[in-house]
Tab-separated table of C-alpha atoms and ligand atoms in Angstrom:
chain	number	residue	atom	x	y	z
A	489	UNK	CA	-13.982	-20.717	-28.262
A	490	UNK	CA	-12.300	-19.518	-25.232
A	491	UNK	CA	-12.688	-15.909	-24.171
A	492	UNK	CA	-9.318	-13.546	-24.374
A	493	UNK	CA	-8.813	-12.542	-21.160
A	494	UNK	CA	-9.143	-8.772	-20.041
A	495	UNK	CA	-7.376	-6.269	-17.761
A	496	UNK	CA	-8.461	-2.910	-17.052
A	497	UNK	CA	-5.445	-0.363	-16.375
A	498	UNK	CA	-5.875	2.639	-14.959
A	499	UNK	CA	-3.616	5.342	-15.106
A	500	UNK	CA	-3.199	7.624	-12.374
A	501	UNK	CA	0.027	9.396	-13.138
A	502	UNK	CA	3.899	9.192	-11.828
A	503	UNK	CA	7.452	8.873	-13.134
A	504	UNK	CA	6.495	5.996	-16.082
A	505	UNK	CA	4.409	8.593	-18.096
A	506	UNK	CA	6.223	11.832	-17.426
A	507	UNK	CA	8.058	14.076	-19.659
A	508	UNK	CA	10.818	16.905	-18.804
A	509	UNK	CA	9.139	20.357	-18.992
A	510	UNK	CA	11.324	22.151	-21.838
A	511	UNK	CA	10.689	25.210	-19.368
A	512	UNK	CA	11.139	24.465	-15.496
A	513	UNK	CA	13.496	21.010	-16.929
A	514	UNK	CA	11.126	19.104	-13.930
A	515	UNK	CA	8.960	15.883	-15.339
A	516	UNK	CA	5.412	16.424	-15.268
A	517	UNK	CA	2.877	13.699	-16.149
A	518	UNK	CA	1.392	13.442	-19.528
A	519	UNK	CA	-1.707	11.582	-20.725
A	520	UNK	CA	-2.150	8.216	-21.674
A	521	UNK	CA	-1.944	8.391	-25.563
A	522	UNK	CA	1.394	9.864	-25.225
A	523	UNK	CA	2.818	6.790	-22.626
A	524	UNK	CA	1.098	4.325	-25.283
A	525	UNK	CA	3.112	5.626	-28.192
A	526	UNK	CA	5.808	4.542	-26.308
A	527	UNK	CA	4.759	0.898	-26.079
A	528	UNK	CA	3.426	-0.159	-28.671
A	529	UNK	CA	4.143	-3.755	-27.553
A	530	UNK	CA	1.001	-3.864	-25.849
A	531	UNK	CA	-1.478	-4.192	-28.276
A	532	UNK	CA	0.575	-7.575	-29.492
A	533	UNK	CA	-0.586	-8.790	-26.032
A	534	UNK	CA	-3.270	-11.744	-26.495
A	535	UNK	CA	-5.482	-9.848	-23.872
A	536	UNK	CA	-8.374	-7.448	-24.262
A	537	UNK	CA	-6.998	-4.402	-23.047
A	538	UNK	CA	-9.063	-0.924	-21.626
A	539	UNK	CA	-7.790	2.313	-20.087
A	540	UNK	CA	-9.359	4.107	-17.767
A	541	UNK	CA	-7.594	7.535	-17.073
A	542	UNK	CA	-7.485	9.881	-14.415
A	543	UNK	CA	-8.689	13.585	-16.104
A	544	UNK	CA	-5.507	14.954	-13.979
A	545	UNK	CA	-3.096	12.500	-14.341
A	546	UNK	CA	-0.921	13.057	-10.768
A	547	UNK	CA	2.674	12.932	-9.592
A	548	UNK	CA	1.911	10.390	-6.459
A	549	UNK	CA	3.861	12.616	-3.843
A	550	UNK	CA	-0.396	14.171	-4.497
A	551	UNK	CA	-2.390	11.184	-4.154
A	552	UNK	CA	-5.291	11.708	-1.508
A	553	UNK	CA	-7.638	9.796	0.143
A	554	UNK	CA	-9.571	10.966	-2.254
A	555	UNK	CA	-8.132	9.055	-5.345
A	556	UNK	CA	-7.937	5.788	-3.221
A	557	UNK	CA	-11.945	6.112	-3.280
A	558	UNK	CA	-11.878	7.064	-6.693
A	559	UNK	CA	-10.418	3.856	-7.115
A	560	UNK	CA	-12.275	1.757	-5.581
A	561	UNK	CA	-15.215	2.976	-7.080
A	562	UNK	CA	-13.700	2.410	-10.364
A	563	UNK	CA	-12.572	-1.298	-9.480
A	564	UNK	CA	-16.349	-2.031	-8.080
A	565	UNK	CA	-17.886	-0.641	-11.372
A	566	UNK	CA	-15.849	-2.418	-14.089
A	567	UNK	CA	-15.551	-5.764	-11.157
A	568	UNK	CA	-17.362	-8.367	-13.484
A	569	UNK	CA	-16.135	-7.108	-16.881
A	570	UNK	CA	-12.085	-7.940	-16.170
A	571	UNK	CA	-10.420	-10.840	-15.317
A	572	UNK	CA	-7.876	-8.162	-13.462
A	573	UNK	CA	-6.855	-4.443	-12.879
A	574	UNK	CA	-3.521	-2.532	-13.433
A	575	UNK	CA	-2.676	0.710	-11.431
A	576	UNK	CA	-0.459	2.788	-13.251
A	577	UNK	CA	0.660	4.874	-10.289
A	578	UNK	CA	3.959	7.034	-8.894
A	579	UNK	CA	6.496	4.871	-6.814
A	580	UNK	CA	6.160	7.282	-4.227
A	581	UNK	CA	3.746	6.670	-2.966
A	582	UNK	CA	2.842	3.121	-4.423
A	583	UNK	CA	3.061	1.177	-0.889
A	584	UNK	CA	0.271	3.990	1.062
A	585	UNK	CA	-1.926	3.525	-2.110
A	586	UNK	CA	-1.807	-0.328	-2.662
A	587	UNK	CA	-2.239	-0.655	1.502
A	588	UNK	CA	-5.208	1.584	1.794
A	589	UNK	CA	-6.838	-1.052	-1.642
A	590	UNK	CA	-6.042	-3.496	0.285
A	591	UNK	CA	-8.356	-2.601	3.479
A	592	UNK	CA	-10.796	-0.691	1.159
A	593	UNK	CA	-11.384	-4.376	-0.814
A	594	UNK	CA	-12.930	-7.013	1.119
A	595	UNK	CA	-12.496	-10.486	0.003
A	596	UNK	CA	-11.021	-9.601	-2.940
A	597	UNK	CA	-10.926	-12.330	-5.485
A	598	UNK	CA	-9.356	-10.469	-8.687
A	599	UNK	CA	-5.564	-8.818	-8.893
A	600	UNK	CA	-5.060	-5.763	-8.731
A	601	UNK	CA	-1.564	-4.952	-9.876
A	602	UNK	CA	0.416	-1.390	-8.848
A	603	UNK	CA	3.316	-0.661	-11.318
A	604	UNK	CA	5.263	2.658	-12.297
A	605	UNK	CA	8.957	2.900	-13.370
A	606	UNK	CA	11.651	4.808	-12.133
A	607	UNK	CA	12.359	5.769	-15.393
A	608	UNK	CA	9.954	7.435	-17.298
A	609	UNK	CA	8.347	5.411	-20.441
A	610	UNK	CA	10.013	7.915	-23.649
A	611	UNK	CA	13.734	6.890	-22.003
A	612	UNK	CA	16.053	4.469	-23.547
A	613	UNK	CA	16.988	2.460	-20.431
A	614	UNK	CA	13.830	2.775	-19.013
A	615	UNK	CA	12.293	0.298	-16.330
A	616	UNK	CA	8.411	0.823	-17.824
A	617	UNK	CA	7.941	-1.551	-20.278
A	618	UNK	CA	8.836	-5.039	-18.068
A	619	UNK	CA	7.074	-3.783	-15.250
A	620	UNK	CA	4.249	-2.266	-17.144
A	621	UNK	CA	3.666	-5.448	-19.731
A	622	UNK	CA	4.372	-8.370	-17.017
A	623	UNK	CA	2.448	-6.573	-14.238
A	624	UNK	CA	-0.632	-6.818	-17.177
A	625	UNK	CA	0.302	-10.783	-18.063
A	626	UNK	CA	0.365	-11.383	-14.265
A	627	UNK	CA	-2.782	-9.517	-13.823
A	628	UNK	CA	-5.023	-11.898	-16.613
A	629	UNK	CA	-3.508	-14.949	-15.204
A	630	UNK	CA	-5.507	-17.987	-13.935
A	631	UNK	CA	-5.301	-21.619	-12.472
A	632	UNK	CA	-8.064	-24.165	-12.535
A	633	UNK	CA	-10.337	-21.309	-13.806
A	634	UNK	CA	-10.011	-18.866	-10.767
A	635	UNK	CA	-7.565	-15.872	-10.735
A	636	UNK	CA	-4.078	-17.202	-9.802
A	637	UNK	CA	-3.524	-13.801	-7.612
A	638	UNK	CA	-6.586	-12.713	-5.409
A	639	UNK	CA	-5.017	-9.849	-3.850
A	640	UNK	CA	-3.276	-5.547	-4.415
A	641	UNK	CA	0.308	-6.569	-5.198
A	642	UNK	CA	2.844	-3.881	-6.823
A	643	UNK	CA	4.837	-5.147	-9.257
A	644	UNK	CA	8.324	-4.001	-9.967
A	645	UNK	CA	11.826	-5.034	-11.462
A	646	UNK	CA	10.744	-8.445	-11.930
A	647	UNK	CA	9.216	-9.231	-8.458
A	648	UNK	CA	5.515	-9.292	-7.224
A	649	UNK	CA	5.374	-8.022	-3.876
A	650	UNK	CA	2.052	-7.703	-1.476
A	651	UNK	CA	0.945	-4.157	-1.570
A	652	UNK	CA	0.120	-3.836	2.297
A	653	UNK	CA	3.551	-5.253	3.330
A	654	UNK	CA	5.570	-3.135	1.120
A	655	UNK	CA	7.643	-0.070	1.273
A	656	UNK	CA	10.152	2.122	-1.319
A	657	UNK	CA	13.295	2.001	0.247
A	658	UNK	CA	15.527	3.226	-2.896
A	659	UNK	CA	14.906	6.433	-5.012
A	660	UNK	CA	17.546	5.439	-7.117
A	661	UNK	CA	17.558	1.594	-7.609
A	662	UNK	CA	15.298	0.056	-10.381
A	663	UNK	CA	14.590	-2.424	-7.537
A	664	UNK	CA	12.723	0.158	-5.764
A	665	UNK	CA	10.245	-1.861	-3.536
A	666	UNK	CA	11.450	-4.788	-1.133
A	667	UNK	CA	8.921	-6.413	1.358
A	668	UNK	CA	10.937	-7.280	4.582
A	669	UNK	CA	8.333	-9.104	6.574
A	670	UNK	CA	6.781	-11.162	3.273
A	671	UNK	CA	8.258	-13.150	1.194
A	672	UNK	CA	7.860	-11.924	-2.857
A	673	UNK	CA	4.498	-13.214	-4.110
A	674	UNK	CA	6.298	-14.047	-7.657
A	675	UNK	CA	9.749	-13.458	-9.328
A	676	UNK	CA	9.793	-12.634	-13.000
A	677	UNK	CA	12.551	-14.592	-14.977
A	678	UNK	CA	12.406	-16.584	-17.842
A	679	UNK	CA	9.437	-17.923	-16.361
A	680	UNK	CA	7.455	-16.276	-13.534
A	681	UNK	CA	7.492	-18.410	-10.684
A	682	UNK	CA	4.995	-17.866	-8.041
A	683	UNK	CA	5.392	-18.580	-4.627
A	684	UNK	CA	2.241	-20.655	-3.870
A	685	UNK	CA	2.649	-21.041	-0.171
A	686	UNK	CA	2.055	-17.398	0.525
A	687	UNK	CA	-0.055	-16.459	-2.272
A	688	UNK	CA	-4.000	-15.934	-0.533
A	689	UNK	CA	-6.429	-17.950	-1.685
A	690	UNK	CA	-9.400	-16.886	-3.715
A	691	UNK	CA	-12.196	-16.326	-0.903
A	692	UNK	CA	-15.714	-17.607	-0.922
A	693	UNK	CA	-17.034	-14.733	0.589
A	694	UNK	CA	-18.617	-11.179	-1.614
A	695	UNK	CA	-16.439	-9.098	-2.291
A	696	UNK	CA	-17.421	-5.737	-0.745
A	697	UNK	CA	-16.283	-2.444	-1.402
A	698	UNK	CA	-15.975	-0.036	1.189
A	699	UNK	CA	-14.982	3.553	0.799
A	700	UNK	CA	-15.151	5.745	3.518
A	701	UNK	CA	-11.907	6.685	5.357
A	702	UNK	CA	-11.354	9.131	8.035
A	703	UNK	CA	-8.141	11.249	7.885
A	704	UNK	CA	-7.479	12.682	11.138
A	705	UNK	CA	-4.415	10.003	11.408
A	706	UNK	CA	-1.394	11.345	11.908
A	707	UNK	CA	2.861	9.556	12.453
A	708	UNK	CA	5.069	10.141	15.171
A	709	UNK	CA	8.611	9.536	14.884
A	710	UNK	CA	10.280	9.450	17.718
A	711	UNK	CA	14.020	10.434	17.824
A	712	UNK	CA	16.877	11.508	20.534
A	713	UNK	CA	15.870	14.986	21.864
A	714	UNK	CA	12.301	15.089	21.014
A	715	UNK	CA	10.740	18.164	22.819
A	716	UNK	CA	7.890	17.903	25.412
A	717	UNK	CA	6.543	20.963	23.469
A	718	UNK	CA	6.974	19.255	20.140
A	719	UNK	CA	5.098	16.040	21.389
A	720	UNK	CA	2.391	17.944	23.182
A	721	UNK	CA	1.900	19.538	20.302
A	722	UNK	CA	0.820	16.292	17.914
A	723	UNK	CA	-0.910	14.968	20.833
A	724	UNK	CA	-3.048	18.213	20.992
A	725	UNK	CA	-4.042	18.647	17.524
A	726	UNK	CA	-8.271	18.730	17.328
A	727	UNK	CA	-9.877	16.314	15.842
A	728	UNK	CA	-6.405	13.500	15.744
A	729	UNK	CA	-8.162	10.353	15.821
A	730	UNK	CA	-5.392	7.985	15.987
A	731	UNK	CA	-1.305	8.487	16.031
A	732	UNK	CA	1.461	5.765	14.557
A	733	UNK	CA	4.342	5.869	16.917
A	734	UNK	CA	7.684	5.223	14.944
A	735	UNK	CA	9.677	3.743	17.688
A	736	UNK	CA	12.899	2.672	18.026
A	737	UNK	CA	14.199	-1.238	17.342
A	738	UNK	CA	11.916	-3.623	18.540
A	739	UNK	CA	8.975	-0.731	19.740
A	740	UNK	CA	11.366	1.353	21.993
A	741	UNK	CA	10.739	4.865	23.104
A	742	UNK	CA	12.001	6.891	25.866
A	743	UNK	CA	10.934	6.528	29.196
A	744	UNK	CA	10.885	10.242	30.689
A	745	UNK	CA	7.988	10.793	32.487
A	746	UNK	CA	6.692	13.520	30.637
A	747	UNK	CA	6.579	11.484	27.284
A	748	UNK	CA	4.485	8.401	28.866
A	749	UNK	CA	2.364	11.192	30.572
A	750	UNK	CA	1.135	12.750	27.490
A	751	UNK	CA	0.808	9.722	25.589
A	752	UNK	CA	-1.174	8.404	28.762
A	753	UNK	CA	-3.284	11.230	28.957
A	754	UNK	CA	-4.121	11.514	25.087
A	755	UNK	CA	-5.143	8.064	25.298
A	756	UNK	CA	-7.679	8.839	28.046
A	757	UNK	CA	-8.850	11.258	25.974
A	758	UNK	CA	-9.780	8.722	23.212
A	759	UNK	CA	-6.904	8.681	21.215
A	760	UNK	CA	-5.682	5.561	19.657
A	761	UNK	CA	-1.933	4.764	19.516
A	762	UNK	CA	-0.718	2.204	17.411
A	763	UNK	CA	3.350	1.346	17.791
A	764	UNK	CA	5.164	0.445	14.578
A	765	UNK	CA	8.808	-0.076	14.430
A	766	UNK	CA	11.309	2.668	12.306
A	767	UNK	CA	13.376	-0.385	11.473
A	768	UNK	CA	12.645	-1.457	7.910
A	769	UNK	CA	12.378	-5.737	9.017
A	770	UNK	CA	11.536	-7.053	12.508
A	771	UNK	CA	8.319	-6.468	14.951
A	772	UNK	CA	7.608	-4.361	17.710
A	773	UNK	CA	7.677	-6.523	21.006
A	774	UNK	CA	6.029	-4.342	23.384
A	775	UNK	CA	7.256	-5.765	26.727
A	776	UNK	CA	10.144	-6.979	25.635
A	777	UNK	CA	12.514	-4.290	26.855
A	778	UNK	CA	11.737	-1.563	29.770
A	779	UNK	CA	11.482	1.115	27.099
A	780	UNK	CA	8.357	-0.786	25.623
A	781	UNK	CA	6.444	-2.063	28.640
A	782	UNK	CA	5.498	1.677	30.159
A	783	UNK	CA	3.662	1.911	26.209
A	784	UNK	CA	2.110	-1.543	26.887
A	785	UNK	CA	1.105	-0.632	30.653
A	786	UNK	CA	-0.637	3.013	29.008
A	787	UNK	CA	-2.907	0.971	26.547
A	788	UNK	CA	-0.462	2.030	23.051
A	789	UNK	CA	-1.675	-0.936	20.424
A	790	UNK	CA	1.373	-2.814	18.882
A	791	UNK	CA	1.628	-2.874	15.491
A	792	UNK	CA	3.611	-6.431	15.227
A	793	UNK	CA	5.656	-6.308	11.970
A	794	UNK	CA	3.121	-3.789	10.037
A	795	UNK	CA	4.914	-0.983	7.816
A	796	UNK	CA	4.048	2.196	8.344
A	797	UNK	CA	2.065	2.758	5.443
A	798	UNK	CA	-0.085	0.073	6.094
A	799	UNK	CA	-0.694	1.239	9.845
A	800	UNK	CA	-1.597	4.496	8.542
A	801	UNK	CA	-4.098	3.323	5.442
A	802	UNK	CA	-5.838	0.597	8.410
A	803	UNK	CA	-6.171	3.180	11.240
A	804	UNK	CA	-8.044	5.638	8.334
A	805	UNK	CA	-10.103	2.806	7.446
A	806	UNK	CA	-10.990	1.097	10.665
A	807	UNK	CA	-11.686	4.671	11.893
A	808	UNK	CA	-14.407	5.358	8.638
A	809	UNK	CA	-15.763	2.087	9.351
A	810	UNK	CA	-16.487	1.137	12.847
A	811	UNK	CA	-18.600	2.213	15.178
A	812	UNK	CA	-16.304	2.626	18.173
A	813	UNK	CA	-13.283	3.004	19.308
A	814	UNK	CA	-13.468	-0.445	20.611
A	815	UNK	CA	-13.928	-1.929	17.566
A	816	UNK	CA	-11.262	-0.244	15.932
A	817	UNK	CA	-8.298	-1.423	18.441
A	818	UNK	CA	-9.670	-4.799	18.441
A	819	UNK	CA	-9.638	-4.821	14.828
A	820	UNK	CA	-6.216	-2.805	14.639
A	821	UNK	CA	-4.393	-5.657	16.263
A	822	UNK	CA	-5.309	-8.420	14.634
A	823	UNK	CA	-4.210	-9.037	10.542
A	824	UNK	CA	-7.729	-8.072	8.400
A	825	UNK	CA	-5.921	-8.647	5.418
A	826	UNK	CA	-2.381	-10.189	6.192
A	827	UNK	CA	-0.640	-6.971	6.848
A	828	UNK	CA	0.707	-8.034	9.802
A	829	UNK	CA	2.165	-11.660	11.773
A	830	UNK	CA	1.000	-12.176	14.872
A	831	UNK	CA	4.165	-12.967	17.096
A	832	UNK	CA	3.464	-15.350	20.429
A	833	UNK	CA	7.652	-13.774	21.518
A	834	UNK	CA	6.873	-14.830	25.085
B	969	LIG	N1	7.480	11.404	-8.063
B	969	LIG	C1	7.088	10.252	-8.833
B	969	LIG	C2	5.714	9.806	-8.348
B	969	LIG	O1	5.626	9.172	-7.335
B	969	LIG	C3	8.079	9.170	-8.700
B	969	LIG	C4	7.738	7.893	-9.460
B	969	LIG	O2	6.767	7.774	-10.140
B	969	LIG	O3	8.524	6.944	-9.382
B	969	LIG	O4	4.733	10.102	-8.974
């Protein structure tokens, strides 16, 4: 007889198990007996189902470096005994946490599945229970006996999406995710349809699970009047390790003499700047206008089309895990896990 497949979800916290505070009238999260009453549904699900909970179950806008590890370590433990792994996790912050996973799990060969609701789970028209019981049936699912999806995905309002490419653009809309630079891994209708082309391919390698990260990583936005005292200040802060630039359209940024000095003399320093677009689609092009080629000529990495989160999650774990800083820039610019195209624009 054939085995019933098993997931593993662990709950972390966010909007899907909240409740309003009769006091303050903010949601707080709750634990996970109280967000199962509210499903029952899942236990009709032909899969063997287990729960592993954080003891303080978070509002995401807290997650740390720290839970990412926790993670990890839970994922590495329980590897062998599930055919796949649901986060339960805040959309806040869904797109840092399912980028850093992504880096943090080498040739991963299992899903691991991010969902959350905008909606918590105790509301009528809430957006739990699809996400919550497809991101579970997507998460058990295999082809020619090897998982279907090898890779951290979040799953939301019917659409699979990969983890490291995503970002929350709406605080509002069910469809709170979109992933600009990917194409969705899956759409949820009737039928789920996957989109084979760009799904990865289970690797032949070990899966290894690293978890150190380093967070002296810090963002940079750039905008119309920025301050020399304002940059200086970033630039100077001890122990920054390595800086995302949000630049302008295709990797923009101003060209007074003051701004390419101190991001030319941080750099000499040891800093590492990476240069990721503030547009939500598109890649930076360093080169391509004047306001891009003074980064280029100062040694400032381009980021291609990676998001911001997932800039931020690879610089902290490049930074744990290499030896120098050589290592890390030649590993920042080239995809590790398909975070990022590699554009020949010339
Ligand atoms: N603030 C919540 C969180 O990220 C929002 C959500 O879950 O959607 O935990």
């Amino acid at each position: 007889m054939n085995k019933r497949p098993s997931a593993l979800i662990i709950y972390t916290g966010g909007t899907i198990g909240m409740v309003k505070d009769l006091v303050s009238g903010s949601l707080k999260p709750v634990n996970f007996e109280r967000l199962q009453a509210n499903i029952p549904e899942i236990s009709r699900l032909d899969i063997d189902l287990d729960i592993y909970t954080f003891e303080n179950t978070i509002d995401s806008s807290n997650v740390l470096p720290d839970h990412w590890i926790r993670l990890v370590e839970v994922i590495e433990k329980n590897y062998n005994r599930y055919d796949g792994f649901v986060i339960l996790h805040g959309s806040d912050t869904m797109a840092y946490s399912a980028s850093a996973l992504s880096f943090m799990i080498e040739n991963l060969s299992k899903p691991i599945i991010f969902t959350g609701s905008q909606l918590p789970i105790g509301v009528l028209r809430t957006d739990a229970r699809e996400n919550f019981i497809t991101a579970l049936e997507m998460a058990v699912l295999k082809e020619f006996g090897e998982s279907k999806v090898s890779e951290v995905c979040i799953y939301f309002e019917y659409h699979l999406l990969k983890g490291n490419r995503t970002i929350k653009y709406s605080s509002s809309h069910f469809n709170a995710f979109s992933s600009p630079n990917y194409p969705p891994l899956a759409e949820a209708g009737v039928n789920i349809r996957f989109n084979d082309p760009v799904l990865r391919r289970v690797p032949k390698g070990q899966t290894l699970f690293h978890k150190n990260l380093d967070r002296n990583v810090g963002i940079l936005k750039v905008f119309p009047g920025m301050t020399e005292a304002y940059v200086r200040s970033i630039l100077q802060i001890p122990d920054l390790k390595a800086l995302v630039l949000e630049t302008f359209g295709s990797g923009n940024a101003p060209t007074e003499d003051w701004f390419i000095a101190a991001l030319s003399e941080a750099i000499s320093k040891g800093l590492i700047i990476v240069n990721v677009t503030q547009c939500q689609s598109g890649a930076v092009l360093q080169g391509k206008y004047k306001t891009s080629s003074d980064l280029q000529s100062i040694g400032v990495l381009s980021g291609q089309d990676i998001t911001t989160e997932a800039a931020l999650a690879k610089l902290m774990y490049l930074i744990a895990n290499c030896s120098d800083r050589e290592t890390i820039c030649r590993n920042f610019i080239i995809p590790l896990r398909e975070e990022m195209t590699l554009f020949d624009w010339n």
